[in-house]
Every structure is written in C-alpha cells, then in structure tokens.
C-alpha cells in the first residue's frame, strides 16, 4: 500500500527522501523522471546539479553526452545567440528557449577543468577545432547564466591546466564580483600548476572571506611559488587560521604538497581550526622528523585518515606518526616509490601491521614484502579497495608469479574494488590466481596488462580465456575492465565480448571509467 502511494505521488516528502539516495546513480535518476510528474520534478534537479561529465573527453560516450550544453545555450538571450551563430554554431541546436525547468539554477558542483573540457569537446564537434574565442564566449556565458539564475554552489574545484588558465583569468571577475555563487560552498579544491600566483592569491583571499560553510578543502598547488613571491608576502595555509572557515573546516586533503615552507606553522594553524576532524596526506614531500613533531604536538584531537607515500625520509619519525594515528588510518599506500625505498618500506610496514587495523583502501604498489599478504589476510573484515601493481618507471616486470599466487590465497570474501596493474606475460599465473580466489566476489575488477613482449594479442586472448572460465561463468564480478598499458587493447571495444559477459550479468566498462586515483576516492567519499 505504501509503495503504491509513493509511486502515485501521495507521499511527496517520503518520495523526496528516497530519491536523494540516487544522487550519484545517473541511470536510475533518468528512470525516475519517467514515472510521473512528481518523480520528474524531484529527479531533474539532481541530474542537473553536476552535469559536466567526468569521463574520458575522447570517448564516444563523452561525445554523445554533450547535449546538455545546447540546453543551457538555448536559454541565452538573442544577442548572445547571434554571436554564437556568427562563430558558426547551427541555430537549430540552440534556437528553442521554451524549457520545462530552469536548469541553470540547479547547479551545485562546478569543476573548472570539466566545464572547459565539455565546452571544448562540444565546440570541436559542432563547429570545428581551435575556436578559442568561441570557447571563451561560451564559458563566460555559462558563468553569467549560473549567476543570473541564482545558482548556489556546494562544491568548487579549481582544477586548472595551463591550456585553460587564460580563459579562467579572463573571466575570474565574474566569480569575484558575484559572491552569492560561492557563498555556501562546502567542498573547495585547488589543483593548480603553471598558473599565475597573483590570481591564486586573489581567489583564495576572496573565498576565505566570502565562504562561511567550507567543510572540506583539498590543496594541490605550488605553495613554494606563492610563499616565496616577494610581491605578495602571502601564505595561504597560514591565512586559514584567520579565515571564516576556521570554525567550519573539518577535513583537509594535502595532495602533492611540499611541506618544507609550512612545517614551522603546522601546529599553529591546526590549533586554530576549531572543528578540524581529519587530514589526508597524499604523495606529499618533506615528511621529515620536523614535520612529524609538529603534527604530534597539535593540541586539537584530529585524525590522520589517509597516508600515501612517495618518499621515506626518516623511518623512526614516521613510525612515531603511525603509533599515534594508526588506529584512525583508513587509507594507505606506497604508490610510485622507487626500489631504493624497499628496505625503509619493510621497516615502516612493521608499524603498519602493528598499529593500523582499520585500513579499507590499500595500495601496495609492487608487493615487496611477504608481510603484505599477511596484512591483507589479517584485515579481511576492513579492506574493501585494493590496488596491486607496478609503476612503469621503477619496476622490474619479470618474476611476478609469486605476486599472483600469493595474492589469490589471501583476498577477503568480498571486495568492492580490485585493480591489478601487472605484466601477465605468463598467463598460467593468472589462472592460479583466479583458482585461488574463487571464493571472492569482486564488485569492480580492473586488469591492466603491462606489455613486455611482441605476443600481446596472444597474451590478451589467454587473459580473456581464463577470465571467462573462472570469472564470467561463475558471475564473480559485477563490473569488469581489461586493457593494456599501451592502450592497443580494450575489452570494452569488443562488442561481441561485451554482450557475452552481459549474458552472465557482468557489465564491461572502459578501464578509465572504473579506475580512480586515491585523491578522487577520498574526495568523493567525503562529499
């Protein structure tokens, strides 16, 4: 009875609560809009709060999903449309302005790089390449549209590559002069390199003073360039303690930050962030004894939730760090570390095994120590995301039999995500792994084959044969992606194979669609 009332629209408050659970499930939201007017009215804002695709901009799926830009542009006034026509935009694409909803008002999430990539893909497709003035016009028009229709952002990611920095510079005035757009931001991220420090400072000062609700902040920009700029004398990290977010900020993600210029002020700043709950450290530099001492001396009871390491400067200090925060640590990895660190890693891993009992995301890189397999086995109840692989710069691709053979024996009964980035030159090792792990269900299985010989085609055929034998026929995964590191092979592009897996309720995806970085995992988990 209750279900029928929900679908008929008699319980709108309960229906709204239910639909909120589908916020990130785009296909389900599309189905919701077809049920009735109420479901449509509730689902449409969720579909349009984050419309810019996060997929590979060169994929067919990405190219086919750019029509939302035409819907936005159809709402422009006739003067702007005339300018678009002059650049070669077909007037049939954006002529209608009789929209059922005020789509621009629903915007909640804005990633600068994604909006530029989407516009560029659309322009390249409908007009032609190298239309830089048109790209600038559309970007500015969209920002103006979000502002005029009272868009209210929850998340802003200033993700800038050098190719788009000119356009961001050219239109930064719209953000600085319209504080209502960013006033309620909860999640703020900076990933900026090769960009004018003066404009970073200008934007940071504005956001620090304008935003009163920032809960999470991700920092990935050259602190060195900003702090050492004699014309500004501005330290963006030190300024946090006097900003509006000192009473709201509870999560900080440090991503590829060099701490050398802020080590001396870490304790001072952290102690002034009154509700700081957790920090995440991803591939940062200068994690030396001074850094550890500053962190340990902080009076506020925050937790270190993530630690992904790119270097080991002082093992003893890091062991102290793990001793204090190990019980809170949830995400850990040694990704991208050269072989010279193998012995320090072994020493440090002893502390991981002793103090870190709540790891749910573990990236071992190449397993360098048999204790790693014991660690995985002993943490069956927690580990849910696992990456095992090599980086192509520092690793030896041979003699990987022991990795697959050992790994298959220690996997937990259920994994949300398993990413194997290895050389499957000897596919019999893969068979042993699949045999040994037959009791494990993996929601998302990713296999990236490092090609090291000329028999790539035979190698891929053998991999697929064993996957079908031990995975497909037993329906042991829900999503599957297989490709080669030279991108010559992608299972997703083999339609007959994709359809065969579908018969066994296994969805084949592009590797890039299932793969995620540690940063995106942590950032999305905290939203």
Coordinates of N, CA and C in Angstrom, one line a residue, residues 211-418:
X211 N 33.3 32.7 2.0 CA 32.6 31.4 2.3 C 32.6 31.2 3.8
X212 N 31.4 30.9 4.3 CA 31.2 30.7 5.7 C 30.8 29.2 6.0
X213 N 30.9 28.3 5.0 CA 30.4 27.0 5.2 C 31.3 25.9 4.8
X214 N 32.6 26.2 4.5 CA 33.6 25.3 4.0 C 33.8 24.2 5.0
X215 N 33.5 22.9 4.6 CA 33.7 21.8 5.5 C 35.0 21.0 5.1
X216 N 35.2 20.9 3.8 CA 36.4 20.1 3.2 C 37.2 21.0 2.3
X217 N 38.5 20.8 2.4 CA 39.4 21.6 1.5 C 40.5 20.7 1.0
X218 N 40.7 20.7 -0.4 CA 41.7 19.9 -1.0 C 42.8 20.9 -1.6
X219 N 44.0 20.7 -1.2 CA 45.1 21.6 -1.6 C 46.1 20.9 -2.5
X220 N 46.3 21.3 -3.7 CA 47.3 20.8 -4.6 C 47.8 21.9 -5.5
X221 N 48.6 22.7 -4.9 CA 49.2 23.8 -5.7 C 50.6 24.1 -5.2
X222 N 51.4 24.9 -5.9 CA 52.8 25.1 -5.5 C 52.9 26.2 -4.4
X223 N 52.8 25.7 -3.2 CA 52.9 26.6 -2.0 C 54.2 27.4 -2.1
X224 N 55.3 26.7 -2.6 CA 56.6 27.4 -2.7 C 56.5 28.6 -3.5
X225 N 55.9 28.6 -4.7 CA 55.8 29.7 -5.6 C 55.1 30.9 -5.0
X226 N 54.0 30.5 -4.2 CA 53.2 31.6 -3.6 C 53.9 32.3 -2.4
X227 N 54.4 31.4 -1.5 CA 55.0 31.9 -0.3 C 56.3 32.7 -0.6
X228 N 57.1 32.3 -1.6 CA 58.3 32.9 -2.0 C 58.1 34.1 -2.9
X229 N 56.9 34.4 -3.3 CA 56.6 35.6 -4.1 C 56.7 36.8 -3.3
X230 N 57.8 37.6 -3.5 CA 58.1 38.8 -2.6 C 57.1 39.9 -2.8
X231 N 56.4 39.9 -3.9 CA 55.4 40.9 -4.2 C 54.1 40.8 -3.4
X232 N 53.9 39.6 -2.9 CA 52.6 39.3 -2.2 C 52.8 39.1 -0.7
X233 N 53.8 38.5 -0.3 CA 54.1 38.1 1.1 C 52.8 37.5 1.7
X234 N 52.3 36.5 1.0 CA 51.0 35.8 1.4 C 51.3 34.3 1.6
X235 N 50.8 33.8 2.7 CA 50.9 32.4 3.0 C 49.5 31.8 3.1
X236 N 49.0 31.1 2.0 CA 47.6 30.7 2.0 C 47.3 29.7 3.1
X237 N 48.3 28.9 3.6 CA 48.0 28.0 4.7 C 47.9 28.7 6.0
X238 N 48.8 29.6 6.3 CA 48.7 30.4 7.5 C 47.5 31.2 7.6
X239 N 47.0 31.7 6.5 CA 45.8 32.5 6.4 C 44.5 31.8 6.8
X240 N 44.6 30.5 6.8 CA 43.4 29.7 7.1 C 43.0 29.9 8.6
X241 N 43.9 30.2 9.5 CA 43.6 30.3 10.9 C 42.7 31.6 11.2
X242 N 42.8 32.6 10.3 CA 42.1 33.8 10.5 C 40.9 33.9 9.5
X243 N 40.6 32.9 8.8 CA 39.6 32.9 7.8 C 38.2 32.6 8.4
X244 N 37.1 32.8 7.6 CA 35.8 32.4 8.0 C 35.6 30.9 8.2
X245 N 36.5 30.2 7.5 CA 36.3 28.7 7.6 C 37.0 28.1 8.9
X246 N 37.6 28.9 9.7 CA 38.3 28.4 10.9 C 37.3 27.7 11.8
X247 N 36.0 28.0 11.7 CA 35.0 27.4 12.6 C 34.2 26.4 11.9
X248 N 34.5 26.1 10.6 CA 33.7 25.1 9.8 C 34.5 24.0 9.2
X249 N 35.8 24.3 8.9 CA 36.6 23.4 8.2 C 37.0 22.1 9.0
X250 N 36.5 21.0 8.6 CA 36.8 19.8 9.4 C 37.6 18.7 8.6
X251 N 37.9 18.9 7.3 CA 38.7 18.0 6.5 C 39.6 18.7 5.6
X252 N 40.9 18.4 5.6 CA 41.9 18.9 4.7 C 42.6 17.8 4.0
X253 N 42.7 17.9 2.7 CA 43.4 16.9 1.9 C 44.6 17.6 1.3
X254 N 45.8 17.1 1.7 CA 47.0 17.6 1.1 C 47.5 16.7 0.0
X255 N 47.6 17.2 -1.2 CA 47.9 16.4 -2.4 C 49.1 16.9 -3.1
X256 N 50.2 16.2 -3.1 CA 51.4 16.6 -3.7 C 51.9 18.0 -3.2
X257 N 51.7 18.2 -2.0 CA 52.2 19.4 -1.3 C 53.6 19.2 -0.7
X258 N 54.5 20.2 -0.9 CA 55.8 20.2 -0.3 C 55.7 21.0 1.0
X259 N 55.8 20.3 2.1 CA 55.6 20.9 3.4 C 56.8 21.8 3.9
X260 N 57.8 21.8 3.1 CA 59.1 22.4 3.7 C 58.9 23.9 4.0
X261 N 57.9 24.6 3.4 CA 57.8 26.0 3.7 C 56.7 26.3 4.7
X262 N 56.0 25.2 5.2 CA 55.0 25.5 6.2 C 55.1 24.6 7.4
X263 N 56.2 23.8 7.5 CA 56.4 22.9 8.6 C 56.3 23.7 10.0
X264 N 57.0 24.8 10.0 CA 57.1 25.6 11.2 C 55.8 26.2 11.7
X265 N 54.8 26.2 10.9 CA 53.5 26.8 11.3 C 52.3 25.8 11.4
X266 N 52.7 24.5 11.1 CA 51.6 23.5 11.1 C 50.8 23.4 12.4
X267 N 51.5 23.3 13.5 CA 50.8 23.3 14.8 C 50.0 24.5 15.0
X268 N 50.6 25.7 14.7 CA 49.9 26.9 14.9 C 48.6 27.0 14.2
X269 N 48.6 26.6 12.9 CA 47.4 26.7 12.1 C 46.4 25.6 12.6
X270 N 46.8 24.4 12.7 CA 45.9 23.3 13.1 C 45.2 23.6 14.5
X271 N 45.9 24.2 15.4 CA 45.3 24.5 16.7 C 44.2 25.7 16.6
X272 N 44.2 26.4 15.5 CA 43.3 27.5 15.3 C 42.1 27.0 14.5
X273 N 42.1 25.8 13.9 CA 41.0 25.3 13.2 C 40.1 24.5 14.2
X274 N 39.1 25.2 14.6 CA 38.4 24.7 15.8 C 37.6 23.4 15.7
X275 N 37.2 23.1 14.5 CA 36.4 21.8 14.3 C 37.1 20.8 13.4
X276 N 38.4 21.0 13.2 CA 39.2 20.1 12.3 C 39.1 18.6 12.9
X277 N 38.6 17.7 12.0 CA 38.4 16.3 12.4 C 39.4 15.4 11.8
X278 N 39.8 15.7 10.5 CA 40.7 14.7 9.9 C 41.5 15.4 8.8
X279 N 42.7 14.8 8.5 CA 43.5 15.3 7.4 C 43.9 14.0 6.6
X280 N 44.2 14.3 5.3 CA 44.6 13.2 4.4 C 45.9 13.7 3.7
X281 N 46.9 12.9 3.7 CA 48.2 13.3 3.1 C 48.5 12.3 2.0
X282 N 48.6 12.9 0.8 CA 48.7 12.1 -0.4 C 49.9 12.5 -1.2
X283 N 51.0 11.7 -1.2 CA 52.1 11.9 -2.1 C 52.8 13.2 -1.8
X284 N 52.9 13.6 -0.6 CA 53.5 14.9 -0.2 C 55.0 14.7 0.1
X285 N 55.7 15.9 0.0 CA 57.1 15.9 0.2 C 57.5 16.5 1.6
X286 N 58.7 16.2 2.0 CA 59.2 16.8 3.3 C 58.5 16.3 4.5
X287 N 58.1 15.0 4.5 CA 57.6 14.4 5.7 C 58.7 13.9 6.6
X288 N 59.5 14.9 7.1 CA 60.7 14.6 7.9 C 60.4 14.6 9.4
X289 N 61.4 14.5 10.2 CA 61.2 14.5 11.6 C 60.6 15.8 12.2
X290 N 60.9 16.9 11.6 CA 60.3 18.2 12.0 C 58.8 18.2 11.7
X291 N 58.4 17.7 10.5 CA 57.0 17.6 10.2 C 56.3 16.8 11.2
X292 N 56.8 15.6 11.5 CA 56.1 14.7 12.4 C 56.0 15.3 13.8
X293 N 57.0 16.0 14.3 CA 57.0 16.6 15.6 C 55.9 17.7 15.6
X294 N 55.8 18.4 14.6 CA 54.7 19.5 14.5 C 53.3 18.8 14.6
X295 N 53.1 17.8 13.8 CA 51.8 17.1 13.8 C 51.5 16.5 15.2
X296 N 52.5 15.9 15.8 CA 52.2 15.2 17.0 C 51.9 16.2 18.2
X297 N 52.5 17.4 18.1 CA 52.3 18.4 19.1 C 51.0 19.2 19.0
X298 N 50.2 18.9 17.9 CA 48.9 19.7 17.8 C 48.0 19.3 18.9
X299 N 47.4 20.3 19.5 CA 46.5 20.1 20.7 C 45.1 19.6 20.3
X300 N 44.6 20.0 19.1 CA 43.3 19.6 18.7 C 43.3 18.1 18.3
X301 N 42.2 17.4 18.7 CA 42.2 15.9 18.5 C 41.8 15.5 17.1
X302 N 42.5 15.9 16.1 CA 42.1 15.5 14.7 C 42.7 14.1 14.5
X303 N 42.3 13.5 13.4 CA 42.7 12.2 13.0 C 43.4 12.2 11.6
X304 N 44.4 11.4 11.5 CA 45.1 11.2 10.2 C 44.4 10.0 9.5
X305 N 43.6 10.3 8.5 CA 42.8 9.3 7.8 C 43.4 8.6 6.7
X306 N 44.3 9.3 6.0 CA 44.9 8.8 4.7 C 46.4 9.1 4.7
X307 N 47.2 8.2 4.3 CA 48.7 8.4 4.1 C 49.2 7.6 2.9
X308 N 49.5 8.3 1.8 CA 50.0 7.7 0.6 C 51.4 8.4 0.4
X309 N 52.4 7.5 0.3 CA 53.8 8.0 0.4 C 54.5 7.9 -0.9
X310 N 55.3 8.9 -1.1 CA 56.2 9.0 -2.3 C 57.7 9.0 -2.0
X311 N 58.0 9.2 -0.7 CA 59.4 9.1 -0.3 C 59.3 8.8 1.2
X312 N 60.5 8.2 1.7 CA 60.6 8.0 3.1 C 61.9 8.6 3.6
X313 N 61.8 9.7 4.4 CA 63.0 10.5 4.8 C 63.5 10.0 6.1
X314 N 62.6 9.6 7.0 CA 63.1 9.3 8.4 C 62.2 8.3 8.9
X315 N 62.6 7.0 8.9 CA 61.7 5.9 9.2 C 61.2 6.0 10.7
X316 N 62.1 6.3 11.6 CA 61.8 6.4 13.0 C 60.7 7.4 13.3
X317 N 60.7 8.5 12.6 CA 59.7 9.6 12.9 C 58.4 9.1 12.3
X318 N 58.4 8.5 11.2 CA 57.1 8.0 10.6 C 56.5 6.9 11.4
X319 N 57.4 6.1 12.1 CA 56.9 5.1 13.0 C 56.1 5.7 14.2
X320 N 56.7 6.9 14.6 CA 56.0 7.6 15.7 C 54.6 8.1 15.3
X321 N 54.6 8.6 14.0 CA 53.4 9.1 13.4 C 52.3 8.0 13.4
X322 N 52.7 6.8 13.0 CA 51.8 5.7 12.9 C 51.4 5.2 14.3
X323 N 52.3 5.3 15.2 CA 51.9 4.9 16.6 C 50.8 5.8 17.1
X324 N 50.9 7.1 16.8 CA 49.9 8.0 17.4 C 48.6 7.9 16.6
X325 N 48.6 7.8 15.2 CA 47.4 7.9 14.4 C 47.0 6.6 13.7
X326 N 47.8 5.6 13.9 CA 47.5 4.3 13.2 C 46.1 3.8 13.4
X327 N 45.5 4.0 14.6 CA 44.2 3.4 14.9 C 43.1 4.2 14.1
X328 N 43.4 5.4 13.6 CA 42.5 6.1 12.8 C 42.7 6.0 11.3
X329 N 43.8 5.5 10.9 CA 44.2 5.4 9.5 C 43.3 4.5 8.7
X330 N 42.7 4.9 7.6 CA 41.8 4.1 6.8 C 42.3 3.9 5.4
X331 N 43.2 4.7 4.9 CA 43.7 4.6 3.5 C 45.2 4.7 3.5
X332 N 45.9 3.8 2.9 CA 47.3 3.8 2.9 C 47.9 3.2 1.7
X333 N 49.0 3.8 1.2 CA 49.7 3.2 0.0 C 51.1 3.7 -0.1
X334 N 51.9 2.9 -0.9 CA 53.3 3.2 -1.2 C 53.4 3.4 -2.7
X335 N 52.4 3.9 -3.4 CA 52.4 4.0 -4.8 C 53.5 4.9 -5.3
X336 N 54.1 4.6 -6.5 CA 55.1 5.4 -7.1 C 56.4 5.6 -6.3
X337 N 56.8 4.6 -5.6 CA 58.1 4.6 -4.9 C 59.1 3.8 -5.6
X338 N 60.4 4.3 -5.7 CA 61.4 3.5 -6.4 C 61.9 2.4 -5.5
X339 N 62.7 1.5 -6.1 CA 63.2 0.3 -5.4 C 64.2 0.7 -4.3
X340 N 64.8 1.8 -4.3 CA 65.7 2.2 -3.3 C 65.0 2.4 -1.9
X341 N 63.7 2.5 -1.9 CA 63.0 2.6 -0.7 C 62.4 1.2 -0.2
X342 N 62.8 0.1 -0.8 CA 62.3 -1.2 -0.4 C 62.6 -1.5 1.1
X343 N 63.8 -1.3 1.5 CA 64.1 -1.6 2.9 C 63.5 -0.7 3.9
X344 N 63.5 0.7 3.6 CA 62.7 1.5 4.5 C 61.2 1.2 4.6
X345 N 60.7 0.7 3.4 CA 59.3 0.3 3.4 C 59.0 -0.9 4.3
X346 N 60.0 -1.8 4.2 CA 59.8 -3.0 5.1 C 59.8 -2.7 6.5
X347 N 60.7 -1.7 6.9 CA 60.7 -1.3 8.3 C 59.4 -0.6 8.7
X348 N 59.0 0.3 7.8 CA 57.8 1.0 8.1 C 56.5 0.1 8.1
X349 N 56.5 -0.9 7.3 CA 55.4 -1.8 7.2 C 55.2 -2.6 8.5
X350 N 56.2 -2.8 9.2 CA 56.1 -3.4 10.5 C 55.2 -2.6 11.5
X351 N 55.3 -1.3 11.4 CA 54.5 -0.4 12.2 C 53.0 -0.4 11.6
X352 N 52.9 -0.5 10.3 CA 51.6 -0.6 9.7 C 50.8 -1.8 10.3
X353 N 51.5 -2.9 10.3 CA 50.9 -4.2 10.8 C 50.6 -4.1 12.3
X354 N 51.4 -3.4 13.0 CA 51.2 -3.3 14.4 C 50.1 -2.3 14.8
X355 N 50.0 -1.1 14.2 CA 49.2 -0.1 14.6 C 47.9 0.2 13.8
X356 N 48.0 -0.2 12.5 CA 46.9 0.2 11.6 C 46.0 -1.0 11.3
X357 N 44.9 -1.1 12.0 CA 43.9 -2.2 12.0 C 42.6 -1.9 11.3
X358 N 42.5 -0.7 10.7 CA 41.2 -0.2 10.2 C 41.4 0.2 8.7
X359 N 42.4 -0.3 8.0 CA 42.6 0.1 6.6 C 41.5 -0.5 5.7
X360 N 40.9 0.4 4.9 CA 39.9 -0.1 4.0 C 40.3 0.0 2.5
X361 N 41.3 1.0 2.3 CA 41.8 1.2 0.9 C 43.3 1.0 1.0
X362 N 43.8 0.0 0.4 CA 45.3 -0.3 0.5 C 45.9 -0.4 -0.9
X363 N 46.9 0.4 -1.2 CA 47.6 0.4 -2.4 C 49.0 0.0 -2.1
X364 N 49.4 -1.3 -2.4 CA 50.7 -1.8 -2.0 C 51.8 -1.5 -3.1
X365 N 51.4 -1.0 -4.3 CA 52.3 -0.9 -5.3 C 52.8 -2.3 -5.6
X366 N 54.0 -2.5 -6.0 CA 54.5 -3.9 -6.1 C 54.8 -4.5 -4.8
X367 N 54.2 -5.6 -4.4 CA 54.4 -6.2 -3.1 C 55.9 -6.6 -3.0
X368 N 56.5 -5.9 -2.0 CA 58.0 -6.0 -1.8 C 58.3 -6.9 -0.6
X369 N 57.2 -7.3 0.1 CA 57.4 -8.0 1.4 C 56.3 -9.0 1.6
X370 N 56.6 -10.2 1.9 CA 55.5 -11.2 2.1 C 54.6 -10.8 3.3
X371 N 55.0 -9.9 4.1 CA 54.1 -9.5 5.2 C 52.9 -8.7 4.7
X372 N 53.0 -8.2 3.4 CA 51.8 -7.6 2.8 C 50.7 -8.5 2.7
X373 N 51.0 -9.8 2.2 CA 49.9 -10.8 2.1 C 49.3 -11.1 3.4
X374 N 50.2 -11.2 4.4 CA 49.7 -11.5 5.8 C 48.8 -10.3 6.3
X375 N 49.2 -9.1 5.9 CA 48.4 -7.9 6.3 C 47.0 -8.0 5.7
X376 N 47.0 -8.3 4.4 CA 45.7 -8.4 3.7 C 44.8 -9.5 4.3
X377 N 45.4 -10.6 4.6 CA 44.7 -11.7 5.2 C 44.1 -11.4 6.6
X378 N 44.9 -10.7 7.4 CA 44.5 -10.4 8.7 C 43.5 -9.2 8.8
X379 N 43.3 -8.5 7.7 CA 42.4 -7.4 7.7 C 41.2 -7.6 6.7
X380 N 40.8 -8.9 6.6 CA 39.7 -9.3 5.7 C 38.5 -8.4 6.0
X381 N 38.2 -8.2 7.3 CA 37.0 -7.5 7.7 C 37.0 -6.0 7.4
X382 N 38.1 -5.4 7.0 CA 38.2 -4.0 6.7 C 38.5 -3.7 5.3
X383 N 39.5 -4.3 4.7 CA 39.9 -4.0 3.4 C 38.8 -4.2 2.3
X384 N 38.5 -3.2 1.6 CA 37.4 -3.3 0.6 C 37.9 -2.7 -0.8
X385 N 39.0 -2.0 -0.8 CA 39.5 -1.5 -2.0 C 41.0 -1.8 -2.0
X386 N 41.5 -2.4 -3.1 CA 42.8 -3.0 -3.2 C 43.4 -2.7 -4.5
X387 N 44.6 -2.2 -4.5 CA 45.4 -2.0 -5.8 C 46.7 -2.6 -5.6
X388 N 47.0 -3.5 -6.6 CA 48.3 -4.2 -6.6 C 48.9 -3.9 -8.0
X389 N 50.1 -3.3 -8.0 CA 50.7 -3.0 -9.3 C 52.0 -2.5 -9.3
X390 N 52.5 -2.2 -10.5 CA 53.8 -1.7 -10.8 C 53.7 -0.3 -11.4
X391 N 54.7 0.5 -11.1 CA 54.8 1.7 -11.9 C 55.8 1.5 -13.0
X392 N 55.6 2.1 -14.1 CA 56.4 1.8 -15.3 C 57.8 2.4 -15.3
X393 N 58.1 3.2 -14.3 CA 59.4 3.8 -14.3 C 60.4 2.9 -13.5
X394 N 59.9 2.5 -12.3 CA 60.9 1.9 -11.3 C 60.9 0.4 -11.2
X395 N 59.9 -0.3 -11.9 CA 59.7 -1.7 -11.6 C 60.3 -2.6 -12.6
X396 N 60.6 -3.8 -12.1 CA 61.0 -5.0 -12.9 C 59.8 -5.8 -13.2
X397 N 59.5 -6.0 -14.5 CA 58.3 -6.6 -14.9 C 58.3 -8.1 -14.8
X398 N 59.5 -8.7 -14.6 CA 59.6 -10.1 -14.6 C 59.5 -10.7 -13.2
X399 N 59.3 -12.0 -13.2 CA 59.3 -12.8 -11.9 C 58.1 -12.3 -11.0
X400 N 56.9 -12.2 -11.6 CA 55.8 -11.8 -10.9 C 54.8 -12.9 -10.5
X401 N 55.3 -14.2 -10.7 CA 54.5 -15.3 -10.4 C 54.1 -15.4 -8.9
X402 N 55.0 -15.1 -8.1 CA 54.7 -15.1 -6.6 C 53.7 -14.1 -6.2
X403 N 53.6 -13.0 -6.9 CA 52.6 -12.0 -6.5 C 51.2 -12.5 -6.7
X404 N 50.9 -13.1 -7.9 CA 49.6 -13.6 -8.2 C 49.3 -14.8 -7.4
X405 N 50.2 -15.7 -7.2 CA 50.0 -16.9 -6.5 C 49.7 -16.6 -5.0
X406 N 50.4 -15.7 -4.4 CA 50.2 -15.4 -3.0 C 48.9 -14.6 -2.8
X407 N 48.7 -13.6 -3.7 CA 47.5 -12.7 -3.6 C 46.2 -13.5 -3.6
X408 N 46.1 -14.5 -4.5 CA 44.9 -15.3 -4.7 C 44.5 -16.0 -3.4
X409 N 45.5 -16.3 -2.5 CA 45.2 -17.0 -1.3 C 44.7 -16.2 -0.1
X410 N 44.9 -14.9 -0.3 CA 44.6 -14.0 0.9 C 43.5 -13.0 0.7
X411 N 42.9 -13.0 -0.5 CA 41.8 -12.0 -0.7 C 40.6 -12.2 0.2
X412 N 40.0 -11.2 0.7 CA 38.8 -11.3 1.5 C 37.6 -11.9 0.7
X413 N 36.6 -12.4 1.4 CA 35.5 -13.0 0.7 C 34.7 -12.0 -0.3
X414 N 34.8 -10.7 0.0 CA 34.2 -9.7 -0.8 C 35.0 -8.5 -0.9
X415 N 35.1 -7.9 -2.1 CA 35.9 -6.7 -2.4 C 35.0 -5.8 -3.2
X416 N 35.0 -4.5 -2.9 CA 34.4 -3.5 -3.7 C 35.2 -3.2 -5.0
X417 N 36.5 -3.3 -4.9 CA 37.4 -2.8 -6.0 C 38.7 -3.6 -5.9
X418 N 39.1 -4.2 -7.0 CA 40.4 -4.8 -7.1 C 41.0 -4.3 -8.4

